[in-house]
Amino acid sequence: GVMEKLGLGPEVLLRDNPRLIYARLTGFGQTGKYAKSAGHDINYLALSGVLSKLGRKNENPYAPVNLLADFAGGGVMCAMGIVIALFERARSGRGQVIDSSMVKGVAYLSSFLWKSQNLGLWSQPRGENLLDSGAPFYETYRTSDGKFMAVGALEPQFYKQLIKGLGLNLDELPAQMSFSDWPEMKKKFASIFAQKTQAEWCSIFDSTDACVTPVLSFDDVASHQHNKERSSFIKNDQGEISPRPAPVLSRTPAVPSSKRDPFIGEHTEEILLEYGFTKQEIAKLYSDKAIEFKNPKANL
């Protein structure tokens, strides 16, 4: 209701411009019991049902920072809604309102979890299934230098190469999908991975299809050979590293800036002047705390 209080609700603006696409990105959505309640990523994740699936056996559910509900279920799904609405407008000539709720967005994002329940992938309690740290061949393991390797050897042909790289004999081990043996197999794999450094394991598993890769830190990720060859990370003129925009388009790829990120309010005055506001109007907006400057002593 914030925009309605300002007299800028969708009904008002769409009346002035029927082609307008009006995106409303919220946590709980425009209607419902929690619509006017405060919340954060962990709350939206909890209400969507997804949080109940995240975590290890005998541990509390855990939220993976704020990536799932905020950015994936919220930002990305809202952006997709805008693209869909733009595509539809090209046909109808009419705009519309997008109700992008982080709860509904992350729930829809988790459709795979719902649709695969009867496939046996999620039939066990949390932390005991194929993809949630239950399987020894889909897990992370600590190396002798305190780093980690990620293992995702799901298919039998990949699992076979994992076993070979670990120096084990497949014929002497339980069947890959013997659920009752998974806890012991995890202990065995953990003890083996702990005997070598991350670099040593990379030299064994690189160029194989064992689906074993290093867990790279933010300090190491840009210097990894694969990421360097793909130019996956960029450095700005302050020496700060960040991911290159993705996905990469063939004809119109994004051209990243090498400049540092702007400070909040750094260009406020410049942009408002460009749009025709007077310095007196800008000063009034600042005194009313409607806008912010990087430097309160801006040249007004």
Short mmCIF file of C-alpha atoms in Angstrom, two decimals:
data_model
loop_
_atom_site.label_atom_id
_atom_site.label_comp_id
_atom_site.label_asym_id
_atom_site.label_seq_id
_atom_site.Cartn_x
_atom_site.Cartn_y
_atom_site.Cartn_z
CA GLY A 1 0.00 0.00 0.00
CA VAL A 2 2.99 2.35 0.03
CA MET A 3 2.54 3.42 -3.58
CA GLU A 4 -1.21 3.94 -3.09
CA LYS A 5 -0.49 6.32 -0.21
CA LEU A 6 1.66 8.35 -2.58
CA GLY A 7 -1.12 8.40 -5.17
CA LEU A 8 0.97 6.22 -7.47
CA GLY A 9 -0.89 2.91 -7.31
CA PRO A 10 -1.33 0.79 -10.45
CA GLU A 11 -4.93 1.86 -10.98
CA VAL A 12 -3.87 5.51 -11.21
CA LEU A 13 -0.81 4.98 -13.40
CA LEU A 14 -2.40 2.42 -15.72
CA ARG A 15 -5.27 4.85 -16.28
CA ASP A 16 -2.72 7.43 -17.46
CA ASN A 17 -0.73 4.88 -19.46
CA PRO A 18 -2.54 1.60 -20.32
CA ARG A 19 0.71 0.17 -21.76
CA LEU A 20 2.49 0.44 -18.42
CA ILE A 21 3.91 -2.72 -16.85
CA TYR A 22 3.75 -2.32 -13.08
CA ALA A 23 5.84 -4.85 -11.13
CA ARG A 24 5.14 -5.29 -7.41
CA LEU A 25 7.87 -7.27 -5.68
CA THR A 26 7.06 -8.22 -2.08
CA GLY A 27 7.75 -11.00 0.38
CA PHE A 28 4.27 -12.30 1.09
CA GLY A 29 2.34 -10.84 -1.85
CA GLN A 30 -0.39 -8.25 -2.26
CA THR A 31 -3.10 -10.25 -0.45
CA GLY A 32 -3.38 -12.82 2.32
CA LYS A 33 -2.92 -13.00 6.09
CA TYR A 34 0.76 -11.95 6.02
CA ALA A 35 0.48 -9.37 3.21
CA LYS A 36 1.18 -6.42 5.49
CA SER A 37 3.64 -8.24 7.78
CA ALA A 38 7.39 -7.70 7.87
CA GLY A 39 9.62 -10.58 6.85
CA HIS A 40 12.94 -11.64 5.37
CA ASP A 41 14.26 -14.35 3.08
CA ILE A 42 14.23 -17.00 5.81
CA ASN A 43 10.55 -16.29 6.55
CA TYR A 44 9.49 -16.50 2.91
CA LEU A 45 11.53 -19.67 2.49
CA ALA A 46 9.85 -21.15 5.56
CA LEU A 47 6.32 -20.34 4.38
CA SER A 48 7.02 -21.79 0.93
CA GLY A 49 7.84 -25.22 2.36
CA VAL A 50 11.32 -25.20 0.84
CA LEU A 51 13.14 -24.50 4.10
CA SER A 52 11.86 -27.78 5.55
CA LYS A 53 13.94 -29.62 2.92
CA LEU A 54 17.24 -27.81 3.57
CA GLY A 55 19.63 -29.15 6.16
CA ARG A 56 21.44 -32.23 7.33
CA LYS A 57 20.10 -35.21 9.19
CA ASN A 58 19.26 -34.52 12.86
CA GLU A 59 19.95 -30.81 12.43
CA ASN A 60 17.66 -27.78 12.22
CA PRO A 61 16.65 -26.64 8.75
CA TYR A 62 19.06 -23.97 7.50
CA ALA A 63 18.69 -21.11 5.04
CA PRO A 64 21.42 -20.78 2.36
CA VAL A 65 22.17 -17.10 3.00
CA ASN A 66 19.41 -15.08 1.27
CA LEU A 67 19.83 -16.34 -2.28
CA LEU A 68 16.75 -18.51 -2.70
CA ALA A 69 13.77 -16.36 -1.74
CA ASP A 70 15.21 -12.84 -2.16
CA PHE A 71 17.14 -13.21 -5.38
CA ALA A 72 15.83 -16.34 -7.10
CA GLY A 73 12.20 -16.51 -5.98
CA GLY A 74 11.97 -12.72 -5.82
CA GLY A 75 14.28 -10.81 -8.15
CA VAL A 76 14.73 -13.36 -10.94
CA MET A 77 11.08 -14.44 -11.00
CA CYS A 78 9.97 -10.79 -11.01
CA ALA A 79 12.33 -10.02 -13.88
CA MET A 80 10.95 -13.00 -15.77
CA GLY A 81 7.42 -11.70 -15.14
CA ILE A 82 8.42 -8.34 -16.62
CA VAL A 83 9.89 -10.02 -19.71
CA ILE A 84 6.71 -12.10 -20.14
CA ALA A 85 4.54 -8.99 -19.75
CA LEU A 86 6.66 -7.12 -22.32
CA PHE A 87 6.26 -10.00 -24.76
CA GLU A 88 2.50 -10.07 -24.21
CA ARG A 89 2.25 -6.28 -24.59
CA ALA A 90 3.90 -6.54 -28.02
CA ARG A 91 0.81 -8.52 -29.06
CA SER A 92 -1.99 -6.85 -27.12
CA GLY A 93 -0.65 -3.34 -26.72
CA ARG A 94 -1.73 -3.42 -23.07
CA GLY A 95 0.25 -3.40 -19.85
CA GLN A 96 -0.58 -5.19 -16.59
CA VAL A 97 0.29 -5.55 -12.92
CA ILE A 98 2.78 -8.22 -11.80
CA ASP A 99 2.24 -9.55 -8.27
CA SER A 100 5.66 -11.08 -7.57
CA SER A 101 5.67 -12.70 -4.14
CA MET A 102 8.90 -14.23 -2.85
CA VAL A 103 6.92 -17.00 -1.13
CA LYS A 104 5.13 -18.00 -4.33
CA GLY A 105 8.25 -17.42 -6.42
CA VAL A 106 10.50 -19.71 -4.43
CA ALA A 107 7.68 -22.28 -4.10
CA TYR A 108 7.30 -22.37 -7.88
CA LEU A 109 11.08 -22.50 -8.24
CA SER A 110 10.96 -25.68 -6.13
CA SER A 111 8.46 -27.42 -8.44
CA PHE A 112 11.03 -30.17 -9.01
CA LEU A 113 10.84 -31.09 -5.33
CA TRP A 114 7.06 -31.44 -5.55
CA LYS A 115 6.95 -33.26 -8.87
CA SER A 116 9.69 -35.74 -7.93
CA GLN A 117 8.29 -36.81 -4.55
CA ASN A 118 6.93 -40.04 -6.00
CA LEU A 119 10.19 -40.88 -7.77
CA GLY A 120 11.91 -41.89 -4.54
CA LEU A 121 14.25 -38.90 -4.48
CA TRP A 122 12.71 -37.35 -1.35
CA SER A 123 11.02 -40.31 0.36
CA GLN A 124 13.39 -40.25 3.34
CA PRO A 125 13.61 -37.62 6.12
CA ARG A 126 15.68 -34.48 5.50
CA GLY A 127 19.38 -35.20 5.04
CA GLU A 128 18.90 -38.85 4.08
CA ASN A 129 18.03 -38.50 0.42
CA LEU A 130 19.93 -38.57 -2.84
CA LEU A 131 20.58 -34.84 -3.25
CA ASP A 132 20.42 -33.44 0.30
CA SER A 133 23.68 -34.85 1.76
CA GLY A 134 22.28 -38.34 2.36
CA ALA A 135 24.27 -40.00 -0.42
CA PRO A 136 28.05 -40.49 -0.05
CA PHE A 137 28.49 -39.71 -3.75
CA TYR A 138 26.69 -36.34 -3.54
CA GLU A 139 28.49 -34.62 -0.70
CA THR A 140 31.37 -32.34 0.26
CA TYR A 141 34.52 -33.69 1.90
CA ARG A 142 37.32 -31.97 3.82
CA THR A 143 40.86 -32.32 2.48
CA SER A 144 44.10 -32.53 4.46
CA ASP A 145 44.75 -28.79 4.03
CA GLY A 146 41.36 -27.81 5.47
CA LYS A 147 39.73 -27.16 2.10
CA PHE A 148 36.90 -29.13 0.50
CA MET A 149 36.00 -31.18 -2.56
CA ALA A 150 32.48 -31.40 -3.98
CA VAL A 151 31.33 -34.81 -5.19
CA GLY A 152 28.34 -35.25 -7.50
CA ALA A 153 28.88 -38.71 -8.99
CA LEU A 154 25.22 -39.66 -9.42
CA GLU A 155 25.26 -41.82 -12.54
CA PRO A 156 26.91 -45.28 -12.33
CA GLN A 157 29.55 -44.46 -14.93
CA PHE A 158 30.56 -41.35 -12.96
CA TYR A 159 30.46 -43.22 -9.64
CA LYS A 160 32.81 -45.82 -11.12
CA GLN A 161 35.39 -43.11 -11.87
CA LEU A 162 34.96 -41.64 -8.39
CA ILE A 163 35.73 -45.01 -6.83
CA LYS A 164 38.76 -45.43 -9.10
CA GLY A 165 40.09 -42.00 -8.17
CA LEU A 166 39.71 -42.80 -4.48
CA GLY A 167 41.81 -45.92 -4.96
CA LEU A 168 38.99 -48.29 -4.05
CA ASN A 169 37.77 -51.47 -5.72
CA LEU A 170 34.16 -51.29 -6.89
CA ASP A 171 33.72 -55.07 -6.53
CA GLU A 172 34.60 -54.89 -2.84
CA LEU A 173 32.04 -52.18 -2.01
CA PRO A 174 28.27 -52.27 -1.41
CA ALA A 175 26.03 -51.36 -4.32
CA GLN A 176 25.95 -47.64 -5.04
CA MET A 177 22.23 -47.36 -4.21
CA SER A 178 22.34 -49.47 -1.05
CA PHE A 179 20.78 -46.85 1.24
CA SER A 180 21.58 -48.70 4.45
CA ASP A 181 25.30 -48.60 3.63
CA TRP A 182 25.42 -44.88 2.87
CA PRO A 183 26.43 -43.73 6.38
CA GLU A 184 29.42 -46.08 6.47
CA MET A 185 30.41 -45.23 2.91
CA LYS A 186 30.39 -41.53 3.79
CA LYS A 187 32.79 -42.22 6.65
CA LYS A 188 35.04 -44.21 4.31
CA PHE A 189 35.06 -41.49 1.65
CA ALA A 190 35.69 -38.81 4.29
CA SER A 191 38.71 -40.62 5.68
CA ILE A 192 40.20 -41.01 2.19
CA PHE A 193 39.62 -37.40 1.14
CA ALA A 194 41.25 -36.25 4.39
CA GLN A 195 44.54 -37.86 3.32
CA LYS A 196 45.34 -35.50 0.44
CA THR A 197 45.28 -31.76 -0.22
CA GLN A 198 42.70 -30.13 -2.43
CA ALA A 199 45.32 -29.58 -5.13
CA GLU A 200 46.31 -33.25 -5.02
CA TRP A 201 42.69 -34.33 -5.43
CA CYS A 202 42.31 -31.91 -8.34
CA SER A 203 45.29 -33.50 -10.06
CA ILE A 204 43.56 -36.87 -9.71
CA PHE A 205 40.03 -35.90 -10.74
CA ASP A 206 40.55 -33.08 -13.24
CA SER A 207 39.93 -34.29 -16.82
CA THR A 208 37.80 -37.19 -15.56
CA ASP A 209 34.02 -37.61 -15.47
CA ALA A 210 33.96 -38.42 -11.75
CA CYS A 211 32.07 -35.16 -11.09
CA VAL A 212 34.55 -34.12 -8.41
CA THR A 213 35.54 -30.45 -8.22
CA PRO A 214 37.23 -28.17 -5.71
CA VAL A 215 35.07 -25.99 -3.46
CA LEU A 216 36.62 -22.65 -4.33
CA SER A 217 36.71 -19.69 -1.97
CA PHE A 218 36.03 -16.14 -3.15
CA ASP A 219 39.80 -15.60 -2.92
CA ASP A 220 40.55 -18.50 -5.28
CA VAL A 221 37.66 -18.55 -7.71
CA ALA A 222 38.92 -15.95 -10.21
CA SER A 223 42.33 -17.58 -10.52
CA HIS A 224 41.01 -21.07 -11.25
CA GLN A 225 42.05 -22.16 -14.75
CA HIS A 226 38.51 -22.87 -15.98
CA ASN A 227 37.13 -19.56 -14.75
CA LYS A 228 40.11 -17.70 -16.23
CA GLU A 229 39.59 -19.33 -19.62
CA ARG A 230 35.90 -18.35 -19.51
CA SER A 231 36.60 -14.84 -18.16
CA SER A 232 33.90 -15.60 -15.61
CA PHE A 233 35.08 -12.94 -13.18
CA ILE A 234 36.08 -9.34 -13.77
CA LYS A 235 38.09 -6.75 -11.86
CA ASN A 236 37.15 -3.08 -11.64
CA ASP A 237 39.51 -0.11 -11.49
CA GLN A 238 39.60 -0.43 -7.70
CA GLY A 239 40.86 -4.01 -7.96
CA GLU A 240 37.55 -5.45 -6.73
CA ILE A 241 36.52 -8.80 -8.22
CA SER A 242 32.94 -9.66 -9.16
CA PRO A 243 31.15 -12.14 -11.45
CA ARG A 244 30.80 -11.23 -15.12
CA PRO A 245 27.16 -10.72 -16.20
CA ALA A 246 25.40 -13.91 -17.29
CA PRO A 247 24.00 -15.47 -19.39
CA VAL A 248 26.18 -14.51 -22.34
CA LEU A 249 24.27 -13.47 -25.46
CA SER A 250 25.87 -14.14 -28.85
CA ARG A 251 24.92 -10.88 -30.62
CA THR A 252 24.41 -8.48 -27.73
CA PRO A 253 26.57 -9.60 -24.81
CA ALA A 254 26.65 -7.40 -21.73
CA VAL A 255 29.58 -4.99 -21.60
CA PRO A 256 30.61 -4.79 -17.94
CA SER A 257 31.91 -1.54 -16.52
CA SER A 258 35.37 -1.37 -15.01
CA LYS A 259 34.32 1.48 -12.74
CA ARG A 260 33.61 0.97 -9.06
CA ASP A 261 29.98 0.65 -7.92
CA PRO A 262 28.38 4.04 -7.25
CA PHE A 263 27.79 5.16 -3.69
CA ILE A 264 24.19 5.54 -2.59
CA GLY A 265 23.13 9.05 -3.56
CA GLU A 266 26.28 9.76 -5.57
CA HIS A 267 24.40 10.78 -8.74
CA THR A 268 21.09 11.90 -7.22
CA GLU A 269 21.52 15.61 -7.90
CA GLU A 270 22.96 15.03 -11.36
CA ILE A 271 20.05 12.83 -12.45
CA LEU A 272 17.33 15.05 -10.98
CA LEU A 273 18.80 18.11 -12.68
CA GLU A 274 18.87 16.16 -15.92
CA TYR A 275 15.16 15.43 -15.51
CA GLY A 276 14.32 19.10 -15.05
CA PHE A 277 14.17 19.51 -11.28
CA THR A 278 15.42 22.86 -9.99
CA LYS A 279 18.11 23.06 -7.33
CA GLN A 280 15.51 24.49 -4.97
CA GLU A 281 13.21 21.50 -5.56
CA ILE A 282 16.09 19.10 -5.02
CA ALA A 283 17.05 20.89 -1.78
CA LYS A 284 13.44 20.54 -0.58
CA LEU A 285 13.41 16.81 -1.41
CA TYR A 286 16.65 16.40 0.54
CA SER A 287 15.37 18.36 3.56
CA ASP A 288 12.21 16.20 3.49
CA LYS A 289 14.50 13.12 3.50
CA ALA A 290 12.91 11.89 0.28
CA ILE A 291 16.32 11.60 -1.39
CA GLU A 292 19.87 10.97 -0.25
CA PHE A 293 23.25 12.36 -1.23
CA LYS A 294 26.67 10.82 -0.89
CA ASN A 295 27.80 14.25 0.33
CA PRO A 296 25.13 16.17 2.29
CA LYS A 297 26.88 19.39 1.27
CA ALA A 298 26.02 18.93 -2.39
CA ASN A 299 26.24 21.97 -4.66
CA LEU A 300 22.64 23.14 -4.42
#
